[in-house]
């Protein structure tokens, strides 16, 4: 079940593929989109640095590009961002690989690679760097979500959540402040598009509020954004 939750929250992450070999870029894009990642592609370093300004959660970066060396792009990115980077390298570039990790890439994949393996690496890296912190705490310990134990603790007591409620809560807390539409939440909890489930989301949110809010009518955690959906407004505690 936990695995399912982890996979469930992966969708919606924005991945930028920087690769001038169109064929490779297209295949990787297709595999990632199949896993519901949002994917953008760039064929040059300049284009990549432009697209980065739009907000990206992870970069897949080819080492050899027509205008810039992947290493330089990596360094440019690292000057002001800790965004996870997976470097693509050719087999002959043994030293380059090591250099790649030395200049701030988080992982590397050697060409030719299996797209499946790359997707697995993407997920592993997201999990490691942002996805599931094992335990997150909000509002001075008032609400604790322990994903490794599949537990929600409110005011020091464990509250029983259904798997759907848990997924929904994780999905919201994972990006505090971000507004999620009902459709996005339905997709997140069910894993595929399903029409006519808006009210289901409302029902789940209502149940969750009764479990984690002191007063569900004036929520401190899940706020209704009228006409749109919901967002999580709890304040994360320092680690
Ligand atoms: Ca290339």
PDB file of C-alpha atoms and ligand atoms in Angstrom:
ATOM      1  CA  UNK A   1       0.000   0.000   0.000  1.00  0.00           C
ATOM      2  CA  UNK A   2       2.780   2.387   0.880  1.00  0.00           C
ATOM      3  CA  UNK A   3       4.376   1.800  -2.469  1.00  0.00           C
ATOM      4  CA  UNK A   4       1.130   2.722  -4.145  1.00  0.00           C
ATOM      5  CA  UNK A   5       0.993   5.923  -2.151  1.00  0.00           C
ATOM      6  CA  UNK A   6       4.530   6.813  -3.154  1.00  0.00           C
ATOM      7  CA  UNK A   7       3.804   6.213  -6.810  1.00  0.00           C
ATOM      8  CA  UNK A   8       0.545   8.107  -6.529  1.00  0.00           C
ATOM      9  CA  UNK A   9       2.193  11.282  -5.387  1.00  0.00           C
ATOM     10  CA  UNK A  10       4.777  11.231  -8.147  1.00  0.00           C
ATOM     11  CA  UNK A  11       2.373  12.405 -10.768  1.00  0.00           C
ATOM     12  CA  UNK A  12       2.304  16.048 -11.650  1.00  0.00           C
ATOM     13  CA  UNK A  13       6.011  16.563 -11.128  1.00  0.00           C
ATOM     14  CA  UNK A  14       7.559  18.580 -13.941  1.00  0.00           C
ATOM     15  CA  UNK A  15      10.499  16.991 -15.673  1.00  0.00           C
ATOM     16  CA  UNK A  16      12.734  18.772 -18.152  1.00  0.00           C
ATOM     17  CA  UNK A  17      14.564  16.596 -20.674  1.00  0.00           C
ATOM     18  CA  UNK A  18      17.594  18.304 -22.200  1.00  0.00           C
ATOM     19  CA  UNK A  19      18.687  16.184 -25.121  1.00  0.00           C
ATOM     20  CA  UNK A  20      19.464  17.040 -28.740  1.00  0.00           C
ATOM     21  CA  UNK A  21      18.851  13.518 -30.013  1.00  0.00           C
ATOM     22  CA  UNK A  22      15.197  13.823 -30.795  1.00  0.00           C
ATOM     23  CA  UNK A  23      14.532  10.116 -30.800  1.00  0.00           C
ATOM     24  CA  UNK A  24      15.861   9.627 -27.297  1.00  0.00           C
ATOM     25  CA  UNK A  25      14.036  12.685 -25.996  1.00  0.00           C
ATOM     26  CA  UNK A  26      10.757  11.476 -27.496  1.00  0.00           C
ATOM     27  CA  UNK A  27      11.002   7.990 -26.036  1.00  0.00           C
ATOM     28  CA  UNK A  28      11.894   9.218 -22.562  1.00  0.00           C
ATOM     29  CA  UNK A  29       9.111  11.791 -22.759  1.00  0.00           C
ATOM     30  CA  UNK A  30       6.567   9.122 -23.695  1.00  0.00           C
ATOM     31  CA  UNK A  31       7.610   6.866 -20.819  1.00  0.00           C
ATOM     32  CA  UNK A  32       7.484   9.685 -18.298  1.00  0.00           C
ATOM     33  CA  UNK A  33       4.131  10.951 -19.536  1.00  0.00           C
ATOM     34  CA  UNK A  34       2.799   7.446 -19.233  1.00  0.00           C
ATOM     35  CA  UNK A  35       3.621   7.752 -15.530  1.00  0.00           C
ATOM     36  CA  UNK A  36       1.771  11.083 -15.475  1.00  0.00           C
ATOM     37  CA  UNK A  37       4.780  13.322 -15.175  1.00  0.00           C
ATOM     38  CA  UNK A  38       4.567  16.667 -16.918  1.00  0.00           C
ATOM     39  CA  UNK A  39       7.378  16.752 -19.433  1.00  0.00           C
ATOM     40  CA  UNK A  40       9.102  19.542 -21.326  1.00  0.00           C
ATOM     41  CA  UNK A  41      12.017  19.067 -23.694  1.00  0.00           C
ATOM     42  CA  UNK A  42      14.906  21.276 -24.742  1.00  0.00           C
ATOM     43  CA  UNK A  43      17.402  20.573 -27.494  1.00  0.00           C
ATOM     44  CA  UNK A  44      19.970  23.150 -26.472  1.00  0.00           C
ATOM     45  CA  UNK A  45      21.510  24.368 -23.275  1.00  0.00           C
ATOM     46  CA  UNK A  46      20.223  27.891 -23.780  1.00  0.00           C
ATOM     47  CA  UNK A  47      16.711  26.625 -24.297  1.00  0.00           C
ATOM     48  CA  UNK A  48      17.031  24.502 -21.151  1.00  0.00           C
ATOM     49  CA  UNK A  49      18.098  27.451 -19.014  1.00  0.00           C
ATOM     50  CA  UNK A  50      15.135  29.434 -20.374  1.00  0.00           C
ATOM     51  CA  UNK A  51      12.643  26.657 -19.609  1.00  0.00           C
ATOM     52  CA  UNK A  52      14.024  26.268 -16.110  1.00  0.00           C
ATOM     53  CA  UNK A  53      12.600  29.669 -15.270  1.00  0.00           C
ATOM     54  CA  UNK A  54       9.092  28.207 -15.614  1.00  0.00           C
ATOM     55  CA  UNK A  55       9.712  25.923 -12.665  1.00  0.00           C
ATOM     56  CA  UNK A  56      10.895  22.337 -12.992  1.00  0.00           C
ATOM     57  CA  UNK A  57      11.140  19.558 -10.402  1.00  0.00           C
ATOM     58  CA  UNK A  58      13.861  17.464 -12.009  1.00  0.00           C
ATOM     59  CA  UNK A  59      16.180  17.679 -15.005  1.00  0.00           C
ATOM     60  CA  UNK A  60      17.416  14.898 -17.239  1.00  0.00           C
ATOM     61  CA  UNK A  61      20.497  16.383 -18.816  1.00  0.00           C
ATOM     62  CA  UNK A  62      22.480  15.030 -21.734  1.00  0.00           C
ATOM     63  CA  UNK A  63      26.165  15.694 -21.428  1.00  0.00           C
ATOM     64  CA  UNK A  64      26.796  16.432 -25.111  1.00  0.00           C
ATOM     65  CA  UNK A  65      24.678  19.249 -26.517  1.00  0.00           C
ATOM     66  CA  UNK A  66      25.203  21.358 -29.630  1.00  0.00           C
ATOM     67  CA  UNK A  67      25.721  24.698 -27.912  1.00  0.00           C
ATOM     68  CA  UNK A  68      26.880  23.960 -24.396  1.00  0.00           C
ATOM     69  CA  UNK A  69      28.515  21.162 -22.526  1.00  0.00           C
ATOM     70  CA  UNK A  70      26.196  19.486 -20.028  1.00  0.00           C
ATOM     71  CA  UNK A  71      28.791  20.099 -17.386  1.00  0.00           C
ATOM     72  CA  UNK A  72      28.548  23.867 -17.875  1.00  0.00           C
ATOM     73  CA  UNK A  73      24.769  23.779 -17.764  1.00  0.00           C
ATOM     74  CA  UNK A  74      24.955  21.749 -14.598  1.00  0.00           C
ATOM     75  CA  UNK A  75      27.260  24.303 -13.039  1.00  0.00           C
ATOM     76  CA  UNK A  76      25.068  27.184 -14.176  1.00  0.00           C
ATOM     77  CA  UNK A  77      22.040  25.527 -12.610  1.00  0.00           C
ATOM     78  CA  UNK A  78      23.857  24.786  -9.363  1.00  0.00           C
ATOM     79  CA  UNK A  79      24.749  28.432  -8.935  1.00  0.00           C
ATOM     80  CA  UNK A  80      21.242  29.107  -7.726  1.00  0.00           C
ATOM     81  CA  UNK A  81      19.320  25.857  -7.540  1.00  0.00           C
ATOM     82  CA  UNK A  82      19.420  22.479  -5.867  1.00  0.00           C
ATOM     83  CA  UNK A  83      17.039  20.951  -8.381  1.00  0.00           C
ATOM     84  CA  UNK A  84      17.703  17.217  -8.862  1.00  0.00           C
ATOM     85  CA  UNK A  85      19.719  16.454 -12.000  1.00  0.00           C
ATOM     86  CA  UNK A  86      20.168  13.117 -13.747  1.00  0.00           C
ATOM     87  CA  UNK A  87      22.991  13.217 -16.270  1.00  0.00           C
ATOM     88  CA  UNK A  88      22.911  11.165 -19.457  1.00  0.00           C
ATOM     89  CA  UNK A  89      26.355  10.063 -20.555  1.00  0.00           C
ATOM     90  CA  UNK A  90      27.781   7.883 -23.283  1.00  0.00           C
ATOM     91  CA  UNK A  91      29.508   4.668 -22.372  1.00  0.00           C
ATOM     92  CA  UNK A  92      32.950   5.852 -23.386  1.00  0.00           C
ATOM     93  CA  UNK A  93      32.808   8.813 -21.092  1.00  0.00           C
ATOM     94  CA  UNK A  94      33.905   7.101 -17.923  1.00  0.00           C
ATOM     95  CA  UNK A  95      35.702  10.156 -16.597  1.00  0.00           C
ATOM     96  CA  UNK A  96      32.847  12.402 -17.610  1.00  0.00           C
ATOM     97  CA  UNK A  97      30.530  10.396 -15.448  1.00  0.00           C
ATOM     98  CA  UNK A  98      32.629  10.882 -12.406  1.00  0.00           C
ATOM     99  CA  UNK A  99      33.019  14.533 -13.246  1.00  0.00           C
ATOM    100  CA  UNK A 100      29.260  14.754 -13.693  1.00  0.00           C
ATOM    101  CA  UNK A 101      28.664  13.690 -10.136  1.00  0.00           C
ATOM    102  CA  UNK A 102      31.482  15.947  -8.985  1.00  0.00           C
ATOM    103  CA  UNK A 103      29.865  19.059 -10.470  1.00  0.00           C
ATOM    104  CA  UNK A 104      26.539  18.502  -8.842  1.00  0.00           C
ATOM    105  CA  UNK A 105      24.548  15.942 -10.821  1.00  0.00           C
ATOM    106  CA  UNK A 106      22.636  13.686  -8.425  1.00  0.00           C
ATOM    107  CA  UNK A 107      22.695  10.590 -10.562  1.00  0.00           C
ATOM    108  CA  UNK A 108      23.715   9.485 -14.009  1.00  0.00           C
ATOM    109  CA  UNK A 109      22.502   6.978 -16.563  1.00  0.00           C
ATOM    110  CA  UNK A 110      24.763   5.526 -19.218  1.00  0.00           C
ATOM    111  CA  UNK A 111      23.658   5.372 -22.850  1.00  0.00           C
ATOM    112  CA  UNK A 112      22.239   3.229 -24.250  1.00  0.00           C
ATOM    113  CA  UNK A 113      19.823   2.937 -21.361  1.00  0.00           C
ATOM    114  CA  UNK A 114      16.444   1.374 -20.827  1.00  0.00           C
ATOM    115  CA  UNK A 115      13.743   4.059 -20.557  1.00  0.00           C
ATOM    116  CA  UNK A 116      12.165   1.977 -17.830  1.00  0.00           C
ATOM    117  CA  UNK A 117      15.314   2.164 -15.783  1.00  0.00           C
ATOM    118  CA  UNK A 118      15.549   5.898 -16.300  1.00  0.00           C
ATOM    119  CA  UNK A 119      11.961   6.337 -15.106  1.00  0.00           C
ATOM    120  CA  UNK A 120      12.805   4.263 -12.038  1.00  0.00           C
ATOM    121  CA  UNK A 121      15.812   6.494 -11.367  1.00  0.00           C
ATOM    122  CA  UNK A 122      13.662   9.594 -11.754  1.00  0.00           C
ATOM    123  CA  UNK A 123      11.219   8.296  -9.178  1.00  0.00           C
ATOM    124  CA  UNK A 124      13.957   7.223  -6.809  1.00  0.00           C
ATOM    125  CA  UNK A 125      15.622  10.608  -7.028  1.00  0.00           C
ATOM    126  CA  UNK A 126      12.371  12.505  -6.490  1.00  0.00           C
ATOM    127  CA  UNK A 127      11.605  10.313  -3.535  1.00  0.00           C
ATOM    128  CA  UNK A 128      15.056  10.968  -2.159  1.00  0.00           C
ATOM    129  CA  UNK A 129      15.079  14.690  -2.717  1.00  0.00           C
ATOM    130  CA  UNK A 130      11.544  15.910  -2.329  1.00  0.00           C
ATOM    131  CA  UNK A 131       8.750  13.366  -2.372  1.00  0.00           C
ATOM    132  CA  UNK A 132       8.264  11.517   0.758  1.00  0.00           C
ATOM    133  CA  UNK A 133      10.099  12.780   3.738  1.00  0.00           C
ATOM    134  CA  UNK A 134       9.426   9.918   6.091  1.00  0.00           C
ATOM    135  CA  UNK A 135       7.851  12.069   8.723  1.00  0.00           C
ATOM    136  CA  UNK A 136       6.464  15.557   8.353  1.00  0.00           C
ATOM    137  CA  UNK A 137       5.140  17.715  11.126  1.00  0.00           C
ATOM    138  CA  UNK A 138       2.895  20.778  10.980  1.00  0.00           C
ATOM    139  CA  UNK A 139       1.727  23.551  13.305  1.00  0.00           C
ATOM    140  CA  UNK A 140       4.186  22.837  16.122  1.00  0.00           C
ATOM    141  CA  UNK A 141       3.621  19.117  16.130  1.00  0.00           C
ATOM    142  CA  UNK A 142      -0.159  19.373  16.123  1.00  0.00           C
ATOM    143  CA  UNK A 143      -0.330  17.257  12.970  1.00  0.00           C
ATOM    144  CA  UNK A 144       2.263  14.630  12.106  1.00  0.00           C
ATOM    145  CA  UNK A 145       2.200  12.457   9.023  1.00  0.00           C
ATOM    146  CA  UNK A 146       4.452   9.444   9.195  1.00  0.00           C
ATOM    147  CA  UNK A 147       4.420   7.954   5.729  1.00  0.00           C
ATOM    148  CA  UNK A 148       6.738   5.091   6.608  1.00  0.00           C
ATOM    149  CA  UNK A 149       4.250   3.883   9.207  1.00  0.00           C
ATOM    150  CA  UNK A 150       1.250   5.010   7.230  1.00  0.00           C
ATOM    151  CA  UNK A 151       0.107   7.005  10.227  1.00  0.00           C
ATOM    152  CA  UNK A 152      -1.469  10.353  10.908  1.00  0.00           C
ATOM    153  CA  UNK A 153      -1.001  11.709  14.404  1.00  0.00           C
ATOM    154  CA  UNK A 154      -3.219  14.517  15.621  1.00  0.00           C
ATOM    155  CA  UNK A 155      -2.481  16.093  18.992  1.00  0.00           C
ATOM    156  CA  UNK A 156      -0.346  13.126  19.924  1.00  0.00           C
ATOM    157  CA  UNK A 157      -2.937  10.480  19.043  1.00  0.00           C
ATOM    158  CA  UNK A 158      -2.997   8.238  16.019  1.00  0.00           C
ATOM    159  CA  UNK A 159      -5.998   8.889  13.799  1.00  0.00           C
ATOM    160  CA  UNK A 160      -7.242   6.140  11.538  1.00  0.00           C
ATOM    161  CA  UNK A 161      -7.260   7.101   7.870  1.00  0.00           C
ATOM    162  CA  UNK A 162      -8.636   5.146   4.927  1.00  0.00           C
ATOM    163  CA  UNK A 163      -6.113   4.577   2.118  1.00  0.00           C
ATOM    164  CA  UNK A 164      -7.934   7.111  -0.064  1.00  0.00           C
ATOM    165  CA  UNK A 165      -7.964   9.744   2.642  1.00  0.00           C
ATOM    166  CA  UNK A 166      -4.296   9.140   3.313  1.00  0.00           C
ATOM    167  CA  UNK A 167      -3.402   9.525  -0.354  1.00  0.00           C
ATOM    168  CA  UNK A 168      -5.451  12.688  -0.595  1.00  0.00           C
ATOM    169  CA  UNK A 169      -3.816  14.190   2.481  1.00  0.00           C
ATOM    170  CA  UNK A 170      -0.307  13.283   1.324  1.00  0.00           C
ATOM    171  CA  UNK A 171      -1.041  14.785  -2.063  1.00  0.00           C
ATOM    172  CA  UNK A 172      -2.118  18.072  -0.508  1.00  0.00           C
ATOM    173  CA  UNK A 173       0.607  18.330   2.131  1.00  0.00           C
ATOM    174  CA  UNK A 174       3.318  17.515  -0.313  1.00  0.00           C
ATOM    175  CA  UNK A 175       2.929  20.928  -1.896  1.00  0.00           C
ATOM    176  CA  UNK A 176       1.751  23.297   0.794  1.00  0.00           C
ATOM    177  CA  UNK A 177      -0.013  26.345  -0.536  1.00  0.00           C
ATOM    178  CA  UNK A 178      -0.632  24.942  -3.973  1.00  0.00           C
ATOM    179  CA  UNK A 179      -4.244  24.928  -5.082  1.00  0.00           C
ATOM    180  CA  UNK A 180      -5.433  21.570  -6.346  1.00  0.00           C
ATOM    181  CA  UNK A 181      -8.580  21.302  -8.423  1.00  0.00           C
ATOM    182  CA  UNK A 182     -11.007  18.526  -7.611  1.00  0.00           C
ATOM    183  CA  UNK A 183     -10.134  16.853 -10.884  1.00  0.00           C
ATOM    184  CA  UNK A 184      -6.427  16.880 -10.010  1.00  0.00           C
ATOM    185  CA  UNK A 185      -7.189  15.357  -6.651  1.00  0.00           C
ATOM    186  CA  UNK A 186      -9.413  12.698  -8.155  1.00  0.00           C
ATOM    187  CA  UNK A 187      -6.628  11.813 -10.568  1.00  0.00           C
ATOM    188  CA  UNK A 188      -4.137  11.747  -7.747  1.00  0.00           C
ATOM    189  CA  UNK A 189      -6.128   9.412  -5.556  1.00  0.00           C
ATOM    190  CA  UNK A 190      -7.543   7.153  -8.206  1.00  0.00           C
ATOM    191  CA  UNK A 191      -4.595   7.282 -10.543  1.00  0.00           C
ATOM    192  CA  UNK A 192      -6.593   7.840 -13.703  1.00  0.00           C
ATOM    193  CA  UNK A 193      -9.164  10.200 -15.138  1.00  0.00           C
ATOM    194  CA  UNK A 194     -12.580   9.585 -13.819  1.00  0.00           C
ATOM    195  CA  UNK A 195     -15.499  11.878 -14.429  1.00  0.00           C
ATOM    196  CA  UNK A 196     -18.207  12.730 -11.983  1.00  0.00           C
ATOM    197  CA  UNK A 197     -16.141  12.247  -8.885  1.00  0.00           C
ATOM    198  CA  UNK A 198     -15.964  15.852  -7.717  1.00  0.00           C
ATOM    199  CA  UNK A 199     -18.381  15.245  -4.912  1.00  0.00           C
ATOM    200  CA  UNK A 200     -16.364  12.224  -3.819  1.00  0.00           C
ATOM    201  CA  UNK A 201     -13.396  14.486  -3.232  1.00  0.00           C
ATOM    202  CA  UNK A 202     -15.584  16.818  -1.188  1.00  0.00           C
ATOM    203  CA  UNK A 203     -16.796  13.905   0.901  1.00  0.00           C
ATOM    204  CA  UNK A 204     -13.254  12.727   1.583  1.00  0.00           C
ATOM    205  CA  UNK A 205     -12.097  16.225   2.462  1.00  0.00           C
ATOM    206  CA  UNK A 206     -14.984  16.529   4.870  1.00  0.00           C
ATOM    207  CA  UNK A 207     -13.950  13.299   6.580  1.00  0.00           C
ATOM    208  CA  UNK A 208     -10.301  14.345   6.710  1.00  0.00           C
ATOM    209  CA  UNK A 209     -11.242  17.675   8.251  1.00  0.00           C
ATOM    210  CA  UNK A 210     -13.181  15.952  10.989  1.00  0.00           C
ATOM    211  CA  UNK A 211     -10.062  13.948  11.752  1.00  0.00           C
ATOM    212  CA  UNK A 212      -7.410  16.668  11.703  1.00  0.00           C
ATOM    213  CA  UNK A 213      -9.105  20.020  12.223  1.00  0.00           C
ATOM    214  CA  UNK A 214      -9.945  21.309  15.687  1.00  0.00           C
ATOM    215  CA  UNK A 215     -12.915  23.067  14.148  1.00  0.00           C
ATOM    216  CA  UNK A 216     -13.742  21.805  10.650  1.00  0.00           C
ATOM    217  CA  UNK A 217     -15.664  24.998   9.922  1.00  0.00           C
ATOM    218  CA  UNK A 218     -12.572  27.138  10.357  1.00  0.00           C
ATOM    219  CA  UNK A 219      -9.876  24.833   9.015  1.00  0.00           C
ATOM    220  CA  UNK A 220      -6.224  25.376   9.847  1.00  0.00           C
ATOM    221  CA  UNK A 221      -5.041  22.701   7.442  1.00  0.00           C
ATOM    222  CA  UNK A 222      -7.201  22.235   4.375  1.00  0.00           C
ATOM    223  CA  UNK A 223      -8.654  25.379   2.955  1.00  0.00           C
ATOM    224  CA  UNK A 224     -11.425  25.472   0.384  1.00  0.00           C
ATOM    225  CA  UNK A 225     -10.646  27.639  -2.624  1.00  0.00           C
ATOM    226  CA  UNK A 226     -14.125  28.480  -3.786  1.00  0.00           C
ATOM    227  CA  UNK A 227     -14.957  27.453  -7.297  1.00  0.00           C
ATOM    228  CA  UNK A 228     -11.569  25.763  -7.687  1.00  0.00           C
ATOM    229  CA  UNK A 229     -10.613  23.141  -5.146  1.00  0.00           C
ATOM    230  CA  UNK A 230      -8.452  22.867  -2.080  1.00  0.00           C
ATOM    231  CA  UNK A 231      -5.068  23.757  -0.722  1.00  0.00           C
ATOM    232  CA  UNK A 232      -3.053  22.784   2.298  1.00  0.00           C
ATOM    233  CA  UNK A 233      -2.277  25.691   4.621  1.00  0.00           C
ATOM    234  CA  UNK A 234      -0.596  23.958   7.569  1.00  0.00           C
ATOM    235  CA  UNK A 235       2.791  25.370   8.551  1.00  0.00           C
ATOM    236  CA  UNK A 236       5.603  22.841   8.286  1.00  0.00           C
ATOM    237  CA  UNK A 237       7.774  22.592  11.395  1.00  0.00           C
ATOM    238  CA  UNK A 238      11.530  22.835  11.168  1.00  0.00           C
ATOM    239  CA  UNK A 239      13.267  19.495  11.116  1.00  0.00           C
TER     240      UNK A 239
HETATM  241 CA1  LIG B   1      23.701  14.673 -27.254  1.00  0.00          CA
END
